[in-house]
Tab-separated table of C-alpha atoms and ligand atoms in Angstrom:
chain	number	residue	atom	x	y	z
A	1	UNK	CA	0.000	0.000	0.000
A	2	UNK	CA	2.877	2.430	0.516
A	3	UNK	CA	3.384	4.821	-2.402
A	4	UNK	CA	6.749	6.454	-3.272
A	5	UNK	CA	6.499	9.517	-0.614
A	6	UNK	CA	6.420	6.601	2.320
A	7	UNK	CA	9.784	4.600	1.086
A	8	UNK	CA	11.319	8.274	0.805
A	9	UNK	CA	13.022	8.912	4.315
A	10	UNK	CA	12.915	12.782	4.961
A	11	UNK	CA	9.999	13.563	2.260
A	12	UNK	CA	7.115	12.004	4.445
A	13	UNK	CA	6.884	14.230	7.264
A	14	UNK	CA	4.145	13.656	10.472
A	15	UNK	CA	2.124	16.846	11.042
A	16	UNK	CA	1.494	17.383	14.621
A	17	UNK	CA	-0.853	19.856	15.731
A	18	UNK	CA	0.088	22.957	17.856
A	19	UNK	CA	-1.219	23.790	21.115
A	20	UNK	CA	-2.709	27.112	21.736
A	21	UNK	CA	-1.284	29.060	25.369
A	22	UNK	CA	-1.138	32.674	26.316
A	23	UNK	CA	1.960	34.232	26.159
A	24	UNK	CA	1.784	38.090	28.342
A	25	UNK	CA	-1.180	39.731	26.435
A	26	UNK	CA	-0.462	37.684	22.915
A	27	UNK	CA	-2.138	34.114	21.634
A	28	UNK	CA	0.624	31.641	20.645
A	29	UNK	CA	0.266	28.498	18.147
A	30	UNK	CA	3.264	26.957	20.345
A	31	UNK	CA	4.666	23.926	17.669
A	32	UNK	CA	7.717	22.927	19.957
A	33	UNK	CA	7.773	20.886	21.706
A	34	UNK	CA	5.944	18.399	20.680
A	35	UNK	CA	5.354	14.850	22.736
A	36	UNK	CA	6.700	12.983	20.282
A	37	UNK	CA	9.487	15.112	19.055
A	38	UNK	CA	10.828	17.112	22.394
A	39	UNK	CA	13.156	18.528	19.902
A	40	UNK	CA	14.230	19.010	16.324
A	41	UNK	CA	18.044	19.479	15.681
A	42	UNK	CA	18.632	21.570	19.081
A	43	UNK	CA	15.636	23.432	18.397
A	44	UNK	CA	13.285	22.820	21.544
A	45	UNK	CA	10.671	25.653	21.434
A	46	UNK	CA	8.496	27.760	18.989
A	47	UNK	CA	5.995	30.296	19.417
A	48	UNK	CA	4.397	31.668	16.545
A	49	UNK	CA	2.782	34.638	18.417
A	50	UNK	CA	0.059	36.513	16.794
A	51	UNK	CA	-1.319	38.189	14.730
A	52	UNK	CA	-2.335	40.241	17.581
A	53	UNK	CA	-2.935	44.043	17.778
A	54	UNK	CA	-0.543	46.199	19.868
A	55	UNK	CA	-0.680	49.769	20.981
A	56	UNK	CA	2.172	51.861	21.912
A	57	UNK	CA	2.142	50.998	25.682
A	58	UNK	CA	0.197	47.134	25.038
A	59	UNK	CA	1.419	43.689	23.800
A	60	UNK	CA	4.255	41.947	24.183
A	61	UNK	CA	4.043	42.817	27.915
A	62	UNK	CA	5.946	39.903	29.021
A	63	UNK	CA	8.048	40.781	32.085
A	64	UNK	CA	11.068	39.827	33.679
A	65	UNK	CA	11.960	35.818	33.868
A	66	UNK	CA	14.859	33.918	33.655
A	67	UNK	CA	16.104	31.060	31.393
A	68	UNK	CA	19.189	28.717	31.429
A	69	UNK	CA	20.694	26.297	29.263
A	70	UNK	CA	18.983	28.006	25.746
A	71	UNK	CA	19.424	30.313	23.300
A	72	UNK	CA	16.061	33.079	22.711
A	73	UNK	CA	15.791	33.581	18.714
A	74	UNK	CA	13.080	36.762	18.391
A	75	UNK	CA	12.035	37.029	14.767
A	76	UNK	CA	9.120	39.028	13.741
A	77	UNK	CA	7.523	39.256	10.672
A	78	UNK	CA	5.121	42.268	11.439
A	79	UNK	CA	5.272	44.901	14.142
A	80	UNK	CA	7.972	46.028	16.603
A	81	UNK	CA	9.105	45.075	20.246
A	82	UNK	CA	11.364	46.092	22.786
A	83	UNK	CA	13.970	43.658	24.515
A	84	UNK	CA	15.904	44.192	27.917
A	85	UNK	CA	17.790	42.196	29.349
A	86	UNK	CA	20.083	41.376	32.486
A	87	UNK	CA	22.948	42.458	30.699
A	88	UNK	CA	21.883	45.574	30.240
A	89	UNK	CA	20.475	45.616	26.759
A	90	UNK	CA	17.876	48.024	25.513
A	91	UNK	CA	17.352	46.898	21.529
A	92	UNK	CA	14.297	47.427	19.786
A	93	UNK	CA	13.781	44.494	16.867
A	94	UNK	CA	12.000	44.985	13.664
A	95	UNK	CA	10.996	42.436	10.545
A	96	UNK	CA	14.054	40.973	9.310
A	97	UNK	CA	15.894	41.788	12.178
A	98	UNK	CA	17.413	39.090	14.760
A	99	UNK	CA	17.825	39.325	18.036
A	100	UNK	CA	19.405	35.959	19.859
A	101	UNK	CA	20.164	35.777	23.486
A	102	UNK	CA	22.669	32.585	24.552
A	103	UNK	CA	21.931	32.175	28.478
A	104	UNK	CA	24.293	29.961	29.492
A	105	UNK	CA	24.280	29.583	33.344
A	106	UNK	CA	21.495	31.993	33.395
A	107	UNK	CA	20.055	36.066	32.151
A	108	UNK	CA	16.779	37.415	32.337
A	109	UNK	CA	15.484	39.585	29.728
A	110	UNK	CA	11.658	40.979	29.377
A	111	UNK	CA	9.805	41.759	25.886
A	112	UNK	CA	7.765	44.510	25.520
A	113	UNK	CA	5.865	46.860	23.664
A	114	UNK	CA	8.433	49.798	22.031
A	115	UNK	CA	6.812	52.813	23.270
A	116	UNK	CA	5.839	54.138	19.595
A	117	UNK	CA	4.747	51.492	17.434
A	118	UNK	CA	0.990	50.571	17.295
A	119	UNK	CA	-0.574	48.028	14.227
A	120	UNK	CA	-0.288	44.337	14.436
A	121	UNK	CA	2.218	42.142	15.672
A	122	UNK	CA	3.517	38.484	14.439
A	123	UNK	CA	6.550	36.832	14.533
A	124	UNK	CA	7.847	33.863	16.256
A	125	UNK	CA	9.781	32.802	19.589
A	126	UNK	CA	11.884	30.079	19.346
A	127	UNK	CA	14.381	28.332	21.635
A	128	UNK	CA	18.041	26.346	21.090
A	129	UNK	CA	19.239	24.106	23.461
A	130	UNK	CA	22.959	24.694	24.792
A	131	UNK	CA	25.287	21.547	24.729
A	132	UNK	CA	26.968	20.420	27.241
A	133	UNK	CA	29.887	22.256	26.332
A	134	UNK	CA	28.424	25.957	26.498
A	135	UNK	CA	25.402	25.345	28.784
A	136	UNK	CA	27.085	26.321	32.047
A	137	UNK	CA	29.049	29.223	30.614
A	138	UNK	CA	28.307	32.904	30.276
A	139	UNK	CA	25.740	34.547	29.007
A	140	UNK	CA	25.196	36.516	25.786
A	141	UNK	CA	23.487	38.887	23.548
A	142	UNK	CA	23.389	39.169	19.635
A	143	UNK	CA	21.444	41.239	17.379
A	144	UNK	CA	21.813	41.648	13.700
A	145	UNK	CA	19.953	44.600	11.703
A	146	UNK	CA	20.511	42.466	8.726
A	147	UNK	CA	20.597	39.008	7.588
A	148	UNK	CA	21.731	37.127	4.537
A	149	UNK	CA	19.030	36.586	2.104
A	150	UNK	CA	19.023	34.691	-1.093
A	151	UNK	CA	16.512	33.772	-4.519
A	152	UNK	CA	15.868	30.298	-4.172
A	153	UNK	CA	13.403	28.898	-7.011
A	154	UNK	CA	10.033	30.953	-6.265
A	155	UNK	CA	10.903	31.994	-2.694
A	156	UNK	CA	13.105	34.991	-0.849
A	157	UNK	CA	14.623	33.089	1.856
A	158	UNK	CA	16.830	34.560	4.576
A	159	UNK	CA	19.114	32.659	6.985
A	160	UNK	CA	18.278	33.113	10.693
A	161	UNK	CA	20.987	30.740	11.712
A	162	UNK	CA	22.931	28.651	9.732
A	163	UNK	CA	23.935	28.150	6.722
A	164	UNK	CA	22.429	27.213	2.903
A	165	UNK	CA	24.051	27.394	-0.189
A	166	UNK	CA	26.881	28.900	0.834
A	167	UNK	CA	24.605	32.270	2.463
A	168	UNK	CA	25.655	32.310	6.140
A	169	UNK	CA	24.043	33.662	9.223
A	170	UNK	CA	26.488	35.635	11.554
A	171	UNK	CA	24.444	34.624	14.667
A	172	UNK	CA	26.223	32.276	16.765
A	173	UNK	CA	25.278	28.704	17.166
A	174	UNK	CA	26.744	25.754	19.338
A	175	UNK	CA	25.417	22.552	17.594
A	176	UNK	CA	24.916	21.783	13.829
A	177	UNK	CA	21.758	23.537	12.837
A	178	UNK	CA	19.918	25.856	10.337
A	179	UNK	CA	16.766	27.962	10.763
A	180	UNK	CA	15.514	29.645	7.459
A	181	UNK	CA	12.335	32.299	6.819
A	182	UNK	CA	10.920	31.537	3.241
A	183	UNK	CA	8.808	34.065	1.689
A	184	UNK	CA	7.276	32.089	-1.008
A	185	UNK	CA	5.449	32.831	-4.163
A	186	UNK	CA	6.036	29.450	-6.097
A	187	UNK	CA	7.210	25.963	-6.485
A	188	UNK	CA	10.696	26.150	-5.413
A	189	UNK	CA	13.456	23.351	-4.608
A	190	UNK	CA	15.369	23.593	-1.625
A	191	UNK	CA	18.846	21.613	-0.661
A	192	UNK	CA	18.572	19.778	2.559
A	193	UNK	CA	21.211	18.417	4.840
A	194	UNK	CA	20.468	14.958	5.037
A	195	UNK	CA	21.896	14.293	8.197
A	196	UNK	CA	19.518	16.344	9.793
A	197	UNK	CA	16.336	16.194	10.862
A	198	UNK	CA	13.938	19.519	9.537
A	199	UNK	CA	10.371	20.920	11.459
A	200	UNK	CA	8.309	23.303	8.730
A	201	UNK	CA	6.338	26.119	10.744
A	202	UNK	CA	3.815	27.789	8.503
A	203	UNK	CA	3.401	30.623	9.640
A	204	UNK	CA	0.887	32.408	6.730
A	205	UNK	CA	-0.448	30.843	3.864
A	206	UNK	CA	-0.098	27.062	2.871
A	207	UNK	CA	2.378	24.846	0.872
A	208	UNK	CA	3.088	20.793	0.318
A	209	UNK	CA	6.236	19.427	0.265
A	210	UNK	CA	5.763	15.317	-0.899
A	211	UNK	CA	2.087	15.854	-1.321
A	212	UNK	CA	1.132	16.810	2.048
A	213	UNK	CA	-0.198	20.151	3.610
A	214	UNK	CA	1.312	22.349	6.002
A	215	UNK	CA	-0.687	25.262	7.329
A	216	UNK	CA	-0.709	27.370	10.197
A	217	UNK	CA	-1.159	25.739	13.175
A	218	UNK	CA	1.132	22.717	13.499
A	219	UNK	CA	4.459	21.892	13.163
A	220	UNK	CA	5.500	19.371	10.122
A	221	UNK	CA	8.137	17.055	11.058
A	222	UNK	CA	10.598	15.612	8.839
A	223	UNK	CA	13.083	12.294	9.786
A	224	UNK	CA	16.598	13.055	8.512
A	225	UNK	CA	17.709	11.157	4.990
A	226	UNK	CA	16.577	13.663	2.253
A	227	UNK	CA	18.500	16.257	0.307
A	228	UNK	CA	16.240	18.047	-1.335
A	229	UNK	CA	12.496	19.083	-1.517
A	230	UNK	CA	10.442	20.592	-3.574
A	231	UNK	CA	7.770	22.942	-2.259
A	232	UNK	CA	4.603	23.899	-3.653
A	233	UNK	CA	2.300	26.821	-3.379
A	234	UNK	CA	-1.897	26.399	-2.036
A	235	UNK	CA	-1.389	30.265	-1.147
A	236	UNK	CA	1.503	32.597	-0.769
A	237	UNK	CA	3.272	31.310	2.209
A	238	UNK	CA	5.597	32.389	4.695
A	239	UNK	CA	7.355	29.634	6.423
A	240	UNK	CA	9.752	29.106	9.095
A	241	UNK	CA	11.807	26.225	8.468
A	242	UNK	CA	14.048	24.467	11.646
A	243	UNK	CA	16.748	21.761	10.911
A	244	UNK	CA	19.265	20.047	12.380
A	245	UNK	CA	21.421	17.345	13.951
A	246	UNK	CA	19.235	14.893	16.348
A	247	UNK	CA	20.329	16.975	20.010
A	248	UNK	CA	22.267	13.819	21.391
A	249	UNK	CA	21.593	14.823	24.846
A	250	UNK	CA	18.365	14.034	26.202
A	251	UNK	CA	17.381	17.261	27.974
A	252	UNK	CA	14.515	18.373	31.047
A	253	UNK	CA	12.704	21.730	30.046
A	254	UNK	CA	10.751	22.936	32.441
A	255	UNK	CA	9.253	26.318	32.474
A	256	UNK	CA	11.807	28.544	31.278
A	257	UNK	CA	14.509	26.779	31.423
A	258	UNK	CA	16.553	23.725	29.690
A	259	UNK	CA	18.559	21.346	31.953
A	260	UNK	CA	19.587	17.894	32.531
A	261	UNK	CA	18.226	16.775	35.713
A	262	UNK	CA	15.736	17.549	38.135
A	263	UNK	CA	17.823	18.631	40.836
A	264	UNK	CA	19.232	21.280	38.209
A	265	UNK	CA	15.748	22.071	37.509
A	266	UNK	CA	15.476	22.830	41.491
A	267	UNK	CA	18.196	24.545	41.887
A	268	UNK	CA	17.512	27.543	38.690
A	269	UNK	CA	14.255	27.868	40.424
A	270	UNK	CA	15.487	28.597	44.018
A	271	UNK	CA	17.938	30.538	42.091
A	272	UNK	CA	15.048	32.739	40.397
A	273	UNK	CA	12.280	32.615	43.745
A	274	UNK	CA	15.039	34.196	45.839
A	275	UNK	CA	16.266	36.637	43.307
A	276	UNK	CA	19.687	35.846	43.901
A	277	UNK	CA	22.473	36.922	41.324
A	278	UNK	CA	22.189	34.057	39.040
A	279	UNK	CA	19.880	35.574	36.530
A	280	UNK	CA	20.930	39.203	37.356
A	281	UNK	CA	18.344	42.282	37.241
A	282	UNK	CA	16.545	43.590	34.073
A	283	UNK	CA	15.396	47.418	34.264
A	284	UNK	CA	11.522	47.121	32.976
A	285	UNK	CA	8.055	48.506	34.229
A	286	UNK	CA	6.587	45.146	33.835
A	287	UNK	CA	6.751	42.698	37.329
A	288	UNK	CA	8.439	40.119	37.155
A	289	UNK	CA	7.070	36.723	36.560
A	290	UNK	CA	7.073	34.396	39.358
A	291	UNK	CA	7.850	30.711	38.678
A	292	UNK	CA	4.911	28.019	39.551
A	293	UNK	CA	6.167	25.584	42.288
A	294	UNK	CA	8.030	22.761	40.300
A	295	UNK	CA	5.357	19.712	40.749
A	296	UNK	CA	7.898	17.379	42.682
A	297	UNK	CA	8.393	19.998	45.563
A	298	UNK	CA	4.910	20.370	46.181
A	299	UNK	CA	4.704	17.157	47.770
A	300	UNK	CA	7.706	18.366	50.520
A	301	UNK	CA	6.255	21.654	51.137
A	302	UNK	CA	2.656	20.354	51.857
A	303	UNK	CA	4.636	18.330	54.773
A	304	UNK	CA	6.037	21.384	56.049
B	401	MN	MN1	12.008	34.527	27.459
């Protein structure tokens, strides 16, 4: 019964849907992560947040909170936002604009609206896990007012992170990955890397790759072993496309923040309930956002 698509490994992808959550003031389609794929190269998180309509002083009104063992990508393809953080950034991001905060051992940042812009705002949140090798380190913020973009077939495609045909991202990255936004108008083939494994976020419009649908609203998730696909057009699309090397590390997220155990869980958030140094201070008018009670202490401090 299988047809070609199903013998292709990499062309048959499993489209999971995504889970709607409230993120501040904004609705989220959150794609990552997904119970049966945690992860997708190192990629272990993504929002795609909004459409939603922001005033000058209301939206992205997310305050202060902490996060360890990821990278933050911000990437917005409507609308404006302001990011602080514990290192004492102030940078507004726009469309085509990346901002990409490594935390290491631990930062907190806060997103919020910019003070001047009002109109809609969409974009999408995503999240990197750190390796072993850099998740304990310092902390660090990137942002780049421009990006490399190339033609590919029928699409504009710029490189978040990564790498494709020979178009590089500056931002930094610790594992073997890409992340790519494709702005596309027509059937277009695409060079994969076969060793990795690929998620397709729709984020507007719809396209097929092998025959099936993606829209907005799930995540489609390709198995590594093909190098190339060919995507075609139901509507003008914009598309967020995630890829890389199976993480080899099998990590604990909780809340906001990647780890390996629980105890390290425990210990980030003591670190963030007493406000101790860990995460550092961010300057914002927003509170900041308290931490639920991690499920497997609740059971020692009801015996208190
Ligand atoms: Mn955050």
């Amino acid at each position: 019964m299988a047809d070609t698509a199903d013998e292709l490994p990499g062309l048959n992808p499993e489209v999971l849907p995504s889970h709607q959550a409230l993120v501040g003031a904004i609705e989220v389609r959150r794609a990552l992560p997904q119970r049966t794929h945690r992860t997708v190269g190192a990629w272990c998180f993504a929002d795609h947040m909004g459409p939603a309509a922001v005033t000058e002083e209301r939206g992205l009104d997310i305050g202060p909170h902490p996060h360890t063992g990821l990278a933050t990508v911000t990437w917005l393809i409507e609308g404006e936002a302001l990011h602080r953080d514990s290192l004492g950034t102030e940078q507004l991001i726009r469309p085509g604009q990346l901002n990409l905060m490594t935390a290491g051992f631990g930062v907190a940042h806060a997103e919020e609206p910019t003070g001047a812009y009002r109109g809609t705002l969409e974009g999408i949140q995503l999240w990197i896990a750190q390796p072993e090798a850099t998740r304990h380190l310092d902390n660090d913020f990137e942002h780049y007012a421009e990006l490399p973009r190339l033609q590919l077939g029928a699409c504009d495609a710029t490189v978040l992170v990564g790498d494709i045909l020979g178009a590089t991202s500056p931002a930094r990255h610790d594992t073997a990955l890409v992340g790519l936004d494709l702005d596309l108008h027509g059937p277009t083939e695409m060079p994969l890397v076969a060793t990795y494994e690929y998620g397709v976020v729709v984020l507007r419009g719809a396209i097929s790759i092998g025959g099936t649908v993606i829209e907005p609203g799930s995540l489609a998730y390709f198995a590594p072993g093909a190098d190339e696909w060919r995507l075609d057009v139901r509507e003008p699309a914009r598309v967020i496309v995630l890829g890389g090397v199976p993480f080899p590390e099998p990590i604990m997220m909780w809340w906001n923040f990647v780890a390996r155990s629980r105890d390290e869980l425990t210990a980030a958030y003591l670190a963030w309930a007493g406000r101790d140094e860990r995460f550092g201070k961010v300057s914002s008018r927003f509170a900041s956002i308290d931490a639920p009670v991690p499920f497997w202490l609740l059971g020692e401090r009801d015996r208190v």
